Each structure stands twice: as C-alpha cells, then as structure tokens.
Short mmCIF file of C-alpha atoms and ligand atoms in Angstrom, two decimals:
data_model
loop_
_atom_site.label_atom_id
_atom_site.label_comp_id
_atom_site.label_asym_id
_atom_site.label_seq_id
_atom_site.Cartn_x
_atom_site.Cartn_y
_atom_site.Cartn_z
CA MET A 1 121.98 -74.98 6.07
CA SER A 2 119.39 -72.98 4.16
CA MET A 3 115.94 -72.81 5.74
CA ASP A 4 112.55 -72.10 4.35
CA ALA A 5 110.40 -69.33 5.72
CA GLN A 6 107.36 -71.56 6.17
CA SER A 7 109.01 -74.06 8.51
CA VAL A 8 110.74 -71.23 10.39
CA SER A 9 107.44 -69.51 11.15
CA GLU A 10 105.85 -72.80 12.25
CA LYS A 11 108.74 -73.42 14.66
CA LEU A 12 108.54 -69.88 16.01
CA ARG A 13 104.82 -70.24 16.54
CA SER A 14 105.28 -73.35 18.65
CA SER A 15 108.14 -71.78 20.63
CA GLY A 16 105.74 -69.06 21.90
CA LEU A 17 107.89 -66.28 20.46
CA LEU A 18 105.59 -65.48 17.56
CA ARG A 19 103.10 -63.26 19.34
CA THR A 20 100.31 -61.34 17.66
CA GLN A 21 98.65 -59.40 20.51
CA GLY A 22 99.74 -56.10 21.98
CA LEU A 23 101.14 -55.84 25.50
CA ILE A 24 99.29 -53.51 27.88
CA GLY A 25 99.77 -53.52 31.64
CA GLY A 26 101.51 -56.90 31.51
CA LYS A 27 98.63 -58.56 29.59
CA TRP A 28 98.62 -59.77 26.00
CA LEU A 29 95.54 -58.23 24.37
CA ASP A 30 93.75 -58.15 21.03
CA SER A 31 92.71 -54.77 19.71
CA TYR A 32 89.46 -53.67 21.37
CA ASP A 33 87.54 -53.87 18.08
CA ASN A 34 89.34 -57.10 17.06
CA LYS A 35 90.88 -55.48 13.98
CA THR A 36 94.14 -56.95 12.75
CA ILE A 37 96.88 -56.05 10.28
CA LYS A 38 98.88 -58.45 8.20
CA VAL A 39 102.62 -58.80 8.51
CA ASN A 40 104.32 -59.91 5.27
CA ASN A 41 107.59 -61.55 4.46
CA PRO A 42 109.13 -59.06 1.99
CA ALA A 43 111.12 -61.84 0.30
CA THR A 44 108.08 -63.91 -0.66
CA GLY A 45 105.03 -61.71 -0.12
CA GLU A 46 103.60 -64.42 2.15
CA ILE A 47 101.59 -63.40 5.19
CA ILE A 48 103.44 -64.40 8.34
CA ALA A 49 100.80 -63.32 10.88
CA ASP A 50 97.77 -61.16 11.60
CA VAL A 51 98.59 -58.88 14.50
CA ALA A 52 96.33 -56.69 16.63
CA CYS A 53 95.64 -53.34 14.97
CA MET A 54 95.50 -50.98 17.94
CA GLY A 55 94.67 -47.29 18.14
CA THR A 56 93.74 -44.47 20.52
CA LYS A 57 91.96 -46.46 23.24
CA GLU A 58 94.59 -49.14 23.60
CA THR A 59 97.35 -46.53 23.60
CA ASN A 60 95.63 -44.51 26.32
CA ASP A 61 95.38 -47.66 28.43
CA ALA A 62 99.03 -48.44 27.79
CA ILE A 63 99.97 -44.91 28.88
CA ALA A 64 97.83 -45.25 32.03
CA SER A 65 99.48 -48.55 32.95
CA SER A 66 102.92 -47.09 32.30
CA TYR A 67 102.09 -44.08 34.45
CA GLU A 68 101.00 -46.32 37.29
CA ALA A 69 104.03 -48.60 36.97
CA PHE A 70 106.37 -45.61 37.04
CA THR A 71 105.87 -45.06 40.78
CA SER A 72 107.15 -48.48 41.78
CA TRP A 73 109.68 -49.04 38.97
CA SER A 74 111.39 -45.69 39.52
CA ARG A 75 111.62 -46.36 43.28
CA LEU A 76 113.54 -49.61 42.88
CA THR A 77 117.23 -49.30 43.50
CA ALA A 78 119.40 -49.00 40.42
CA GLY A 79 120.85 -52.40 41.33
CA GLU A 80 117.40 -54.01 41.31
CA ARG A 81 116.56 -52.55 37.88
CA SER A 82 119.99 -53.57 36.68
CA LYS A 83 119.39 -57.22 37.58
CA VAL A 84 116.11 -57.30 35.62
CA LEU A 85 117.79 -55.78 32.58
CA ARG A 86 120.68 -58.25 32.84
CA ARG A 87 118.20 -61.15 32.85
CA TRP A 88 116.50 -59.66 29.78
CA TYR A 89 119.89 -59.45 28.05
CA ASP A 90 120.63 -63.09 28.90
CA LEU A 91 117.26 -64.16 27.48
CA LEU A 92 117.74 -62.14 24.28
CA ILE A 93 121.09 -63.84 23.75
CA ALA A 94 119.71 -67.27 24.65
CA HIS A 95 117.05 -66.76 21.93
CA LYS A 96 119.24 -65.04 19.39
CA GLU A 97 118.62 -67.63 16.67
CA GLU A 98 114.81 -67.34 16.95
CA LEU A 99 114.89 -63.55 17.18
CA GLY A 100 117.20 -63.45 14.16
CA GLN A 101 114.77 -65.67 12.27
CA LEU A 102 111.89 -63.34 13.14
CA ILE A 103 113.88 -60.35 11.87
CA THR A 104 114.66 -62.12 8.60
CA LEU A 105 111.04 -63.20 8.24
CA GLU A 106 109.48 -59.78 8.64
CA GLN A 107 112.27 -57.45 7.56
CA GLY A 108 114.17 -59.50 5.00
CA LYS A 109 117.81 -59.00 6.01
CA PRO A 110 120.05 -62.09 5.67
CA LEU A 111 119.87 -64.40 8.69
CA LYS A 112 123.53 -63.87 9.62
CA GLU A 113 123.03 -60.11 9.59
CA ALA A 114 119.77 -60.53 11.52
CA ILE A 115 121.49 -62.56 14.24
CA GLY A 116 124.13 -59.82 14.25
CA GLU A 117 121.33 -57.32 14.89
CA VAL A 118 120.19 -59.40 17.88
CA ALA A 119 123.70 -59.24 19.37
CA TYR A 120 123.84 -55.50 18.63
CA GLY A 121 120.33 -54.92 20.03
CA ALA A 122 120.99 -56.98 23.15
CA SER A 123 124.23 -55.10 23.77
CA PHE A 124 122.22 -51.97 24.62
CA ILE A 125 120.35 -53.88 27.33
CA GLU A 126 123.59 -55.24 28.78
CA TYR A 127 125.26 -51.82 28.62
CA TYR A 128 122.39 -50.01 30.35
CA ALA A 129 122.04 -52.76 32.95
CA GLU A 130 125.57 -51.73 33.92
CA GLU A 131 125.05 -48.00 33.43
CA ALA A 132 121.95 -47.96 35.66
CA LYS A 133 124.30 -48.01 38.64
CA ARG A 134 126.28 -44.99 37.44
CA VAL A 135 123.66 -42.27 37.38
CA TYR A 136 125.53 -39.86 39.61
CA GLY A 137 124.34 -36.52 40.91
CA ASP A 138 126.58 -33.73 42.10
CA ILE A 139 127.46 -31.56 45.07
CA ILE A 140 128.19 -27.95 44.13
CA PRO A 141 130.39 -25.68 46.26
CA PRO A 142 127.79 -23.32 47.73
CA ASN A 143 127.49 -19.61 46.92
CA LEU A 144 126.65 -18.78 50.58
CA SER A 145 128.21 -20.34 53.70
CA ASP A 146 124.90 -21.45 55.22
CA ARG A 147 123.81 -23.37 52.14
CA ARG A 148 124.50 -26.76 50.61
CA LEU A 149 123.73 -27.29 46.92
CA LEU A 150 122.91 -30.69 45.40
CA VAL A 151 122.07 -31.98 41.97
CA LEU A 152 119.94 -35.12 41.60
CA LYS A 153 119.27 -36.98 38.37
CA GLN A 154 115.76 -38.44 38.22
CA PRO A 155 113.85 -40.38 35.56
CA VAL A 156 111.79 -38.32 33.15
CA GLY A 157 108.61 -40.44 33.52
CA VAL A 158 106.57 -42.23 30.89
CA VAL A 159 108.36 -42.50 27.53
CA GLY A 160 106.73 -42.99 24.13
CA ALA A 161 109.17 -44.83 21.82
CA ILE A 162 108.34 -44.90 18.11
CA THR A 163 110.62 -47.23 16.21
CA PRO A 164 111.33 -48.11 12.55
CA TRP A 165 111.29 -51.29 10.48
CA ASN A 166 114.93 -51.36 9.39
CA PHE A 167 116.23 -52.58 12.77
CA PRO A 168 113.19 -54.25 14.36
CA LEU A 169 115.07 -55.06 17.57
CA ALA A 170 118.05 -52.74 17.97
CA MET A 171 116.14 -49.49 17.60
CA ILE A 172 113.85 -50.63 20.41
CA THR A 173 116.52 -51.78 22.83
CA ARG A 174 118.59 -48.63 22.19
CA LYS A 175 115.64 -46.64 23.58
CA VAL A 176 114.08 -49.02 26.10
CA GLY A 177 117.44 -50.00 27.68
CA PRO A 178 118.36 -46.53 28.99
CA ALA A 179 114.70 -45.68 29.68
CA LEU A 180 114.15 -48.67 31.99
CA ALA A 181 117.64 -48.40 33.49
CA SER A 182 117.01 -44.81 34.56
CA GLY A 183 113.63 -45.67 36.10
CA CYS A 184 111.33 -44.55 33.26
CA THR A 185 108.50 -46.73 31.97
CA VAL A 186 107.78 -47.10 28.26
CA VAL A 187 105.07 -47.45 25.63
CA VAL A 188 106.67 -48.78 22.44
CA LYS A 189 105.08 -48.40 19.03
CA PRO A 190 107.01 -50.60 16.63
CA SER A 191 106.60 -50.23 12.87
CA GLU A 192 103.46 -51.93 11.52
CA LEU A 193 105.79 -53.62 9.02
CA THR A 194 107.88 -55.36 11.69
CA PRO A 195 106.01 -55.74 14.98
CA LEU A 196 106.81 -59.43 15.55
CA THR A 197 110.38 -58.96 16.77
CA ALA A 198 109.21 -56.23 19.16
CA LEU A 199 106.53 -58.52 20.59
CA ALA A 200 108.99 -61.40 21.03
CA ALA A 201 111.45 -59.09 22.78
CA ALA A 202 108.63 -57.89 25.06
CA GLU A 203 107.72 -61.50 25.91
CA LEU A 204 111.33 -62.07 26.97
CA ALA A 205 111.24 -58.84 28.99
CA LEU A 206 108.24 -60.19 30.93
CA GLN A 207 110.07 -63.47 31.50
CA ALA A 208 113.06 -61.47 32.79
CA GLY A 209 110.89 -59.78 35.41
CA VAL A 210 110.07 -56.41 33.84
CA PRO A 211 106.92 -55.66 35.86
CA PRO A 212 103.46 -55.15 34.31
CA GLY A 213 103.09 -51.71 32.78
CA ALA A 214 106.81 -50.86 32.78
CA LEU A 215 107.00 -51.96 29.14
CA ASN A 216 103.95 -51.84 26.84
CA VAL A 217 103.77 -52.52 23.11
CA VAL A 218 100.96 -51.15 20.92
CA MET A 219 100.94 -51.28 17.13
CA GLY A 220 98.51 -50.74 14.29
CA ASN A 221 97.00 -47.36 13.48
CA ALA A 222 100.13 -45.20 13.49
CA PRO A 223 98.45 -41.76 13.41
CA GLU A 224 96.12 -42.67 16.29
CA ILE A 225 98.88 -44.19 18.41
CA GLY A 226 101.21 -41.27 17.67
CA ASP A 227 98.52 -38.70 18.56
CA ALA A 228 97.66 -40.44 21.83
CA LEU A 229 101.34 -40.51 22.85
CA LEU A 230 101.95 -36.93 21.80
CA THR A 231 98.89 -35.32 23.36
CA SER A 232 99.01 -37.13 26.70
CA PRO A 233 100.40 -34.92 29.48
CA GLN A 234 101.42 -38.16 31.25
CA VAL A 235 103.94 -38.97 28.51
CA ARG A 236 106.98 -36.86 29.36
CA LYS A 237 109.29 -37.92 26.55
CA ILE A 238 109.07 -38.97 22.92
CA THR A 239 111.92 -40.83 21.31
CA PHE A 240 111.73 -41.55 17.58
CA THR A 241 113.84 -43.12 14.88
CA GLY A 242 112.60 -42.60 11.34
CA SER A 243 112.27 -40.09 8.55
CA THR A 244 113.10 -36.40 8.92
CA ALA A 245 109.63 -35.43 7.66
CA VAL A 246 107.86 -37.46 10.36
CA GLY A 247 110.37 -36.34 13.02
CA LYS A 248 109.54 -32.69 12.34
CA LYS A 249 105.83 -33.39 12.75
CA LEU A 250 106.40 -35.23 16.03
CA MET A 251 108.55 -32.40 17.33
CA ALA A 252 105.82 -29.88 16.56
CA ALA A 253 103.14 -32.09 18.09
CA ALA A 254 105.21 -32.55 21.27
CA ALA A 255 105.36 -28.78 21.80
CA PRO A 256 101.94 -28.18 23.42
CA THR A 257 102.78 -30.52 26.30
CA VAL A 258 106.50 -29.51 26.26
CA LYS A 259 107.85 -33.05 26.13
CA LYS A 260 111.50 -33.93 26.02
CA VAL A 261 112.24 -35.14 22.48
CA SER A 262 114.99 -37.32 21.00
CA LEU A 263 115.00 -37.73 17.23
CA GLU A 264 117.19 -39.99 15.14
CA LEU A 265 116.30 -38.94 11.61
CA GLY A 266 117.48 -39.37 8.05
CA GLY A 267 121.03 -39.00 6.81
CA ASN A 268 122.86 -38.27 3.56
CA ALA A 269 126.19 -39.79 4.50
CA PRO A 270 129.24 -39.02 2.40
CA SER A 271 131.97 -41.65 2.10
CA ILE A 272 135.02 -39.63 1.08
CA VAL A 273 137.85 -41.52 -0.62
CA PHE A 274 141.03 -39.47 -0.94
CA ASP A 275 143.85 -40.14 -3.41
CA ASP A 276 146.07 -41.21 -0.51
CA ALA A 277 143.62 -43.86 0.76
CA ASP A 278 144.47 -47.54 0.91
CA LEU A 279 142.32 -48.80 -1.97
CA ASP A 280 141.37 -52.11 -0.31
CA VAL A 281 140.42 -50.41 2.96
CA ALA A 282 138.34 -47.80 1.09
CA VAL A 283 136.55 -50.45 -0.98
CA LYS A 284 135.85 -52.68 2.03
CA GLY A 285 134.75 -49.79 4.24
CA THR A 286 132.52 -48.14 1.64
CA LEU A 287 130.98 -51.50 0.72
CA ALA A 288 130.09 -52.12 4.37
CA ALA A 289 128.81 -48.59 4.89
CA LYS A 290 126.70 -48.70 1.72
CA PHE A 291 125.29 -52.21 1.50
CA ARG A 292 124.54 -53.09 5.14
CA ASN A 293 120.84 -54.05 5.28
CA SER A 294 120.67 -53.59 1.47
CA GLY A 295 121.31 -49.87 1.90
CA GLN A 296 118.40 -49.42 4.30
CA THR A 297 120.09 -47.70 7.24
CA CYS A 298 120.21 -44.03 8.20
CA VAL A 299 124.01 -44.24 8.36
CA CYS A 300 124.42 -45.90 4.94
CA ALA A 301 126.89 -44.15 2.64
CA ASN A 302 124.51 -42.18 0.39
CA ARG A 303 127.18 -40.40 -1.68
CA VAL A 304 130.61 -41.82 -2.45
CA LEU A 305 132.92 -38.84 -3.04
CA VAL A 306 136.09 -39.99 -4.79
CA GLN A 307 139.15 -37.85 -5.53
CA ASP A 308 140.26 -37.41 -9.17
CA GLY A 309 143.50 -39.38 -8.90
CA ILE A 310 141.92 -42.58 -7.53
CA TYR A 311 138.45 -42.27 -9.12
CA ASP A 312 138.82 -44.79 -11.97
CA LYS A 313 140.77 -47.34 -9.91
CA PHE A 314 138.24 -47.08 -7.09
CA ALA A 315 135.25 -47.31 -9.46
CA GLU A 316 136.66 -50.54 -10.93
CA ALA A 317 137.64 -52.21 -7.65
CA PHE A 318 134.44 -51.14 -5.89
CA SER A 319 132.23 -52.40 -8.75
CA GLU A 320 134.07 -55.75 -8.70
CA ALA A 321 133.34 -56.07 -4.98
CA VAL A 322 129.69 -55.10 -5.46
CA GLN A 323 129.35 -57.67 -8.24
CA LYS A 324 130.19 -60.39 -5.70
CA LEU A 325 127.28 -59.49 -3.39
CA GLU A 326 124.68 -62.23 -3.40
CA VAL A 327 121.07 -61.19 -3.65
CA GLY A 328 118.44 -63.58 -2.34
CA ASP A 329 116.09 -64.77 0.34
CA GLY A 330 117.63 -64.05 3.73
CA PHE A 331 117.20 -67.70 4.77
CA ARG A 332 119.34 -68.94 1.85
CA ASP A 333 122.98 -69.67 2.68
CA GLY A 334 125.36 -67.15 1.18
CA THR A 335 122.82 -64.34 0.74
CA THR A 336 124.33 -60.97 1.59
CA GLN A 337 121.58 -58.73 0.17
CA GLY A 338 117.96 -59.28 1.06
CA PRO A 339 114.90 -57.63 -0.48
CA LEU A 340 113.85 -54.03 0.08
CA ILE A 341 111.06 -53.61 2.59
CA ASN A 342 108.24 -53.01 0.10
CA ASP A 343 107.39 -51.95 -3.42
CA ALA A 344 107.26 -48.25 -2.53
CA ALA A 345 110.91 -48.52 -1.50
CA VAL A 346 111.84 -50.07 -4.85
CA GLN A 347 109.87 -47.45 -6.77
CA LYS A 348 111.72 -44.71 -4.94
CA VAL A 349 115.08 -46.25 -5.87
CA GLU A 350 113.94 -46.59 -9.50
CA THR A 351 112.94 -42.91 -9.64
CA PHE A 352 116.30 -41.81 -8.23
CA VAL A 353 118.23 -43.99 -10.72
CA GLN A 354 116.16 -42.80 -13.71
CA ASP A 355 116.67 -39.19 -12.63
CA ALA A 356 120.46 -39.65 -12.39
CA VAL A 357 120.72 -41.43 -15.75
CA SER A 358 118.55 -38.81 -17.48
CA LYS A 359 120.96 -36.14 -16.21
CA GLY A 360 124.10 -37.88 -17.48
CA ALA A 361 125.15 -40.42 -14.81
CA LYS A 362 126.35 -43.84 -16.05
CA ILE A 363 125.47 -47.19 -14.55
CA ILE A 364 128.54 -49.41 -14.05
CA ILE A 365 126.62 -52.39 -12.67
CA GLY A 366 123.06 -53.06 -11.59
CA GLY A 367 120.50 -50.31 -12.12
CA LYS A 368 117.27 -52.31 -12.17
CA ARG A 369 114.98 -54.69 -10.30
CA HIS A 370 116.56 -58.10 -9.72
CA SER A 371 115.42 -61.09 -11.77
CA LEU A 372 114.24 -62.69 -8.48
CA GLY A 373 111.25 -60.32 -8.66
CA MET A 374 109.37 -59.18 -5.52
CA THR A 375 111.26 -56.25 -3.99
CA PHE A 376 114.77 -57.44 -4.83
CA TYR A 377 116.93 -54.77 -6.47
CA GLU A 378 120.34 -55.27 -8.06
CA PRO A 379 123.29 -53.90 -6.11
CA THR A 380 124.17 -50.87 -8.20
CA VAL A 381 127.13 -48.58 -8.81
CA ILE A 382 126.60 -45.35 -10.77
CA ARG A 383 129.42 -43.04 -11.84
CA ASP A 384 129.50 -39.37 -12.87
CA VAL A 385 126.84 -38.43 -10.38
CA SER A 386 126.56 -34.68 -9.75
CA ASP A 387 124.89 -32.40 -7.25
CA ASN A 388 121.85 -31.66 -9.45
CA MET A 389 120.67 -35.28 -9.17
CA ILE A 390 118.10 -36.33 -6.55
CA MET A 391 120.31 -39.12 -5.22
CA SER A 392 122.98 -36.68 -4.12
CA LYS A 393 120.43 -34.65 -2.14
CA GLU A 394 118.07 -37.23 -0.67
CA GLU A 395 118.41 -40.52 1.17
CA ILE A 396 118.30 -43.42 -1.33
CA PHE A 397 117.62 -46.11 1.29
CA GLY A 398 118.48 -48.85 -1.17
CA PRO A 399 121.48 -50.69 -2.66
CA VAL A 400 122.68 -47.92 -4.99
CA ALA A 401 126.13 -46.34 -4.68
CA PRO A 402 126.55 -43.04 -6.55
CA LEU A 403 130.17 -42.05 -7.29
CA ILE A 404 130.84 -38.29 -7.26
CA ARG A 405 134.22 -36.91 -8.40
CA PHE A 406 136.06 -34.17 -6.50
CA LYS A 407 139.42 -32.42 -6.89
CA THR A 408 140.62 -30.96 -3.58
CA GLU A 409 140.15 -31.59 0.14
CA GLU A 410 138.25 -28.26 0.36
CA ASP A 411 135.90 -29.43 -2.42
CA ALA A 412 135.25 -32.70 -0.59
CA ILE A 413 134.38 -30.91 2.67
CA ARG A 414 132.14 -28.41 0.85
CA ILE A 415 130.25 -31.13 -1.05
CA ALA A 416 129.97 -33.34 2.03
CA ASN A 417 128.51 -30.51 4.14
CA ASP A 418 126.18 -29.25 1.39
CA THR A 419 123.11 -30.99 2.81
CA ILE A 420 120.49 -30.43 5.49
CA ALA A 421 121.42 -33.82 6.98
CA GLY A 422 124.28 -34.46 9.40
CA LEU A 423 124.20 -38.01 10.74
CA ALA A 424 127.18 -40.12 9.59
CA ALA A 425 130.21 -39.51 7.38
CA TYR A 426 133.16 -41.70 6.39
CA ILE A 427 136.69 -40.71 5.38
CA PHE A 428 139.33 -42.91 3.74
CA THR A 429 142.87 -41.55 3.84
CA ASN A 430 146.31 -42.64 5.02
CA SER A 431 147.16 -39.18 6.31
CA VAL A 432 146.60 -38.65 10.03
CA GLN A 433 146.81 -34.88 9.56
CA ARG A 434 144.22 -34.91 6.79
CA SER A 435 141.86 -37.13 8.75
CA TRP A 436 141.92 -34.63 11.67
CA ARG A 437 141.41 -31.64 9.37
CA VAL A 438 138.49 -33.31 7.63
CA PHE A 439 136.67 -34.87 10.59
CA GLU A 440 136.88 -31.57 12.45
CA ALA A 441 135.33 -29.77 9.47
CA LEU A 442 132.55 -32.27 8.78
CA GLU A 443 129.12 -31.22 10.07
CA TYR A 444 128.12 -34.73 11.20
CA GLY A 445 127.36 -36.47 14.47
CA LEU A 446 129.38 -39.62 13.66
CA VAL A 447 132.54 -39.97 11.58
CA GLY A 448 134.28 -43.19 10.56
CA VAL A 449 137.94 -42.89 9.57
CA ASN A 450 139.08 -45.85 7.46
CA GLU A 451 136.08 -47.76 8.81
CA GLY A 452 132.58 -48.24 7.45
CA LEU A 453 130.84 -49.94 10.38
CA ILE A 454 131.01 -47.68 13.40
CA SER A 455 127.80 -48.22 15.40
CA THR A 456 128.30 -49.67 18.87
CA GLU A 457 126.50 -49.51 22.19
CA VAL A 458 129.48 -47.85 23.86
CA ALA A 459 129.58 -44.79 21.58
CA PRO A 460 127.08 -41.94 21.11
CA PHE A 461 124.84 -42.26 18.06
CA GLY A 462 122.96 -39.25 16.69
CA GLY A 463 122.97 -36.45 14.19
CA VAL A 464 123.35 -32.69 13.83
CA LYS A 465 121.42 -30.27 11.60
CA GLN A 466 118.15 -31.89 10.43
CA SER A 467 119.35 -35.42 11.24
CA GLY A 468 118.04 -35.13 14.75
CA LEU A 469 118.34 -34.25 18.39
CA GLY A 470 119.98 -36.11 21.24
CA ARG A 471 122.19 -39.18 21.37
CA GLU A 472 121.53 -42.89 21.81
CA GLY A 473 123.89 -45.48 23.23
CA SER A 474 126.86 -44.84 25.52
CA LYS A 475 126.82 -42.85 28.77
CA TYR A 476 125.40 -39.88 26.82
CA GLY A 477 122.30 -41.88 25.86
CA MET A 478 121.29 -42.16 29.52
CA ASP A 479 120.96 -38.38 29.95
CA GLU A 480 118.08 -38.33 27.45
CA TYR A 481 115.90 -40.14 30.03
CA LEU A 482 116.91 -38.10 33.07
CA GLU A 483 115.87 -34.76 34.51
CA ILE A 484 118.22 -32.69 36.60
CA LYS A 485 116.91 -31.49 39.94
CA TYR A 486 118.78 -28.81 41.87
CA VAL A 487 118.27 -28.81 45.63
CA CYS A 488 119.33 -25.88 47.82
CA LEU A 489 119.56 -26.66 51.56
CA GLY A 490 119.35 -23.39 53.51
CA ASP A 491 119.90 -22.41 57.13
CA MET A 492 122.70 -24.93 57.44
CA ASN A 493 124.74 -23.06 60.08
CA ARG A 494 122.15 -23.60 62.80
CA HIS A 495 123.22 -26.08 65.54
C1 SIN B 501 119.57 -46.62 11.70
O1 SIN B 501 119.64 -46.89 10.52
O2 SIN B 501 118.71 -45.83 12.11
C2 SIN B 501 120.47 -47.22 12.75
C3 SIN B 501 121.72 -47.74 12.22
C4 SIN B 501 122.70 -48.18 13.30
O3 SIN B 501 122.38 -48.27 14.47
O4 SIN B 501 123.83 -48.45 12.93
#
C-alpha cells in the first residue's frame, strides 16, 4: 500500500524514533546556542524536522565523553561487547520498517530499497557482534632461547566517523560495528542532509545497552565538527565515506596528530560487457550496478564499456530495461527510482549530459529532468560516449548510463584502468579464462563477475588508487580499529 510522507513522519514522531537532538555522553542535547538545521524530504521539498546544529563545543564534549567511556568499554570482555551489539542488531531488525521509512523520508530511495538498506546496515552489527570474539593475537617463535614473544591486538581508542547521505544507516553501522566490537568508542558525524536515521539508530543503540559516551552523534556545522575531530589528540582514528576531494583534505588534516585513517572515496566503475557475455545477465547486472539508489552510490557503474560485436544489441536491450524503471516518490508502490538528493546533484548531472551531447554522444532515452519536477531525473542511456567527455572521467552520481564502445580485451582493460579511481568494476563474460585475465588486470578493490550487486558484510569493501585506504566489512574491516602490540618477555630461563 502506498503511504504519504506526512502520515509517516507523524507516526515516526509518536514512536520516539524521530529524534532531533544530538547524543553526547548518553544524553540527548540541543545545540548549545539552540541553533537548528532543517532536514528536507527530497521528493517533496517538505521540511521533516529541525535538528540541532552542533559545532566545535558539542564535538569537544562528545570526544571527551568518548575518551572517558573508552576505559570501561575497552575493558569489557569481547563476549560482553558482543551481547550488546547483538541486542542492537535485534532492535534494528525489529524496527526495520520505521528505519526504512526514515531513510525514504530524508534520502528519497524507494521504501523497499530503504528497508533493504536497513537489513544491509544491520548485518554489519550482527557480523561484528560475532567477530568481536575472534580478535586473536599471536605467539611468535622467539629469536633467543630466554625470550617469549607475543602479539596483542588492542582497540585504537576514540574514533571519529564521518558518514555520507547516500546510505544513512549502512555507512554508519559499517564503521561503528567493528569500532565498538573491538573496544573503541565513537563520535559519529552523519551528513546534515540525513541525520534522522543516524539518530534513530543511536536511540536503539542506547536501548540495546551501549553505555553513555561509547556512541555519540553530533551533526550540524560540518567544518567545525570535522576540525574538532581532526585536531583532537584524543581521537586516534578517522573513518570517512564521501568524496575524494574531501577525503584528501581529511587525510592531510589528520597528519599533525598522526591518526589512523580509513577512507572510502569516489569511484568511476566500469561495467565491461564482452561479446561472449550472456546478454540477459549483462543487462540485469549493469542495470543493478548503475541504477541502485538512482545512481547515487560510489560503486555504481559509471561507464558501461561494451564490445563492438554486442554493442547495438546491448544498447537496445539495456535501454528497454531502463525504460521500465519507475520514477516517483519512494513511498509510492512500484517506484524503483527516487529523486536525487538535491538540486546541486541534478545540476551536476545536467552539466555532464550537456557536455557529452555537445561532443557527439547520443541520448537513447531520458536525458532531462523528469516531469515530476523537484529533483527527479529521467533514467538515461547515452551512446557513443568517448574518453574526452566529463562523464567518462568523473563520478556522475545520478541515473545516467554512458555506453562506450571498445574492440579488444586489451582495450577494455586500458580504458577501465585509465582513471585515478579504483573502487568497483564489473565484468560480463561467459569465459572463465577471460574473467580471470581481466579481474587480475583491473586496478580496483572490488570486482563483480556476471554480477552487479556485490556488497555484503562478509566481504572486504574498499578501493585502490585515489578511491581510498583501508577496508570495511568482513574480518579485514576489524583490523582498521585495532593496534598491534608486540610484547617481548625476557629472562625466561630463570627458575
Ligand atoms: C557507497 O556508495 O559508498 C557504499 C555502497 C555499498 O555499500 O554498496
């Protein structure tokens, strides 16, 4: 049944999950100067809530409370932390409808996809509740007979987690899950565009027993919050998902206090369709990789490279599939494509499309704002795109699929790697030998073979080149929150 945004937000308000204050030291607080920022529904432009607009002072207090909480949280046994995380997971799942509604309200993605994000986001909490108990050290055969050598893994300390608007829940849980599991405490700064889901998740964390100060949420003045997190010597790690430009600035600003840094930055994912691909599999996989969240993911196919022999057939079948996508309000039944996050996002897409068309690319379908108005954009397929066009160099972050023609496997690998980004890539081929040759040659952190949706909590997510540092999810994601301590026990032959 379709819902309307107004009644959804009223219901959420009365359920206690629509929170507007920040969380510092276990207390819900307004900003100290009572400033607020408005959170909009991108599908309607309506204001959903006024939330606390916090800055330096609130962030410093959040850091102090996190620092204090670290002593007791890190000393709990892994099993004790695991139980708290498991309860948080259970609560996230028990409230998946409401959390999904919040995501659709503030971010715009269709409700079904939003509820899918809740399951995806919660899976990181479940996974790290389990993984908490598997942080093993090591015993090293000693170099001298009177010594014993040990390796301990210990939590890094206070973590600053700066998260984006495109996955208002999952990008938080993917960071907070391993941080809390390993014994770290966290100050989260969600995007000002989508703080409501973060606050609701934090409320559930409190209900699950996450102690005061172990998880704080501050939002509002991004430069002030970022500076406070980056300059504090008490914050020992910064983890960020967002643009490459901002990631580089954070990395530089983390240098004076030599913080550990994990960065999940922009991509320019190629989806490579070879002549020997199964056409249906290639269409379905590329569609999923391109149009998830209306093209607003870092792993979205940004360039669709199609081999000469299958180019026209693929262009036709793919465009037919894109034509069937339903654009609309995320609360309407049947919607598969929500709005873009804001007008700046639409303007960027328009500039990229105009640039491509002015240089000779041809629009097969779409190519303009949707008749629904607001920030809705038509799902678009453009053919004859070449490497001198902006859209083949930069992240589109919108529902536009550029088709680029190539002749040989070597060409495809060269074009795919000809970018500063290296997050995700997709290959469609029926040849096992070719798939190995190509995925080994691709300079990317994630590769999907005959599959367009590859993110999961059990596998490492992260990029190479300028797409970032470190990995999230999986057993590898835990290491980002741990320090290694080597202990040498001497004089061990004495009786
Ligand atoms: C992202 O867009 O940054 C995350 C996408 C994912 O987790 O699949």
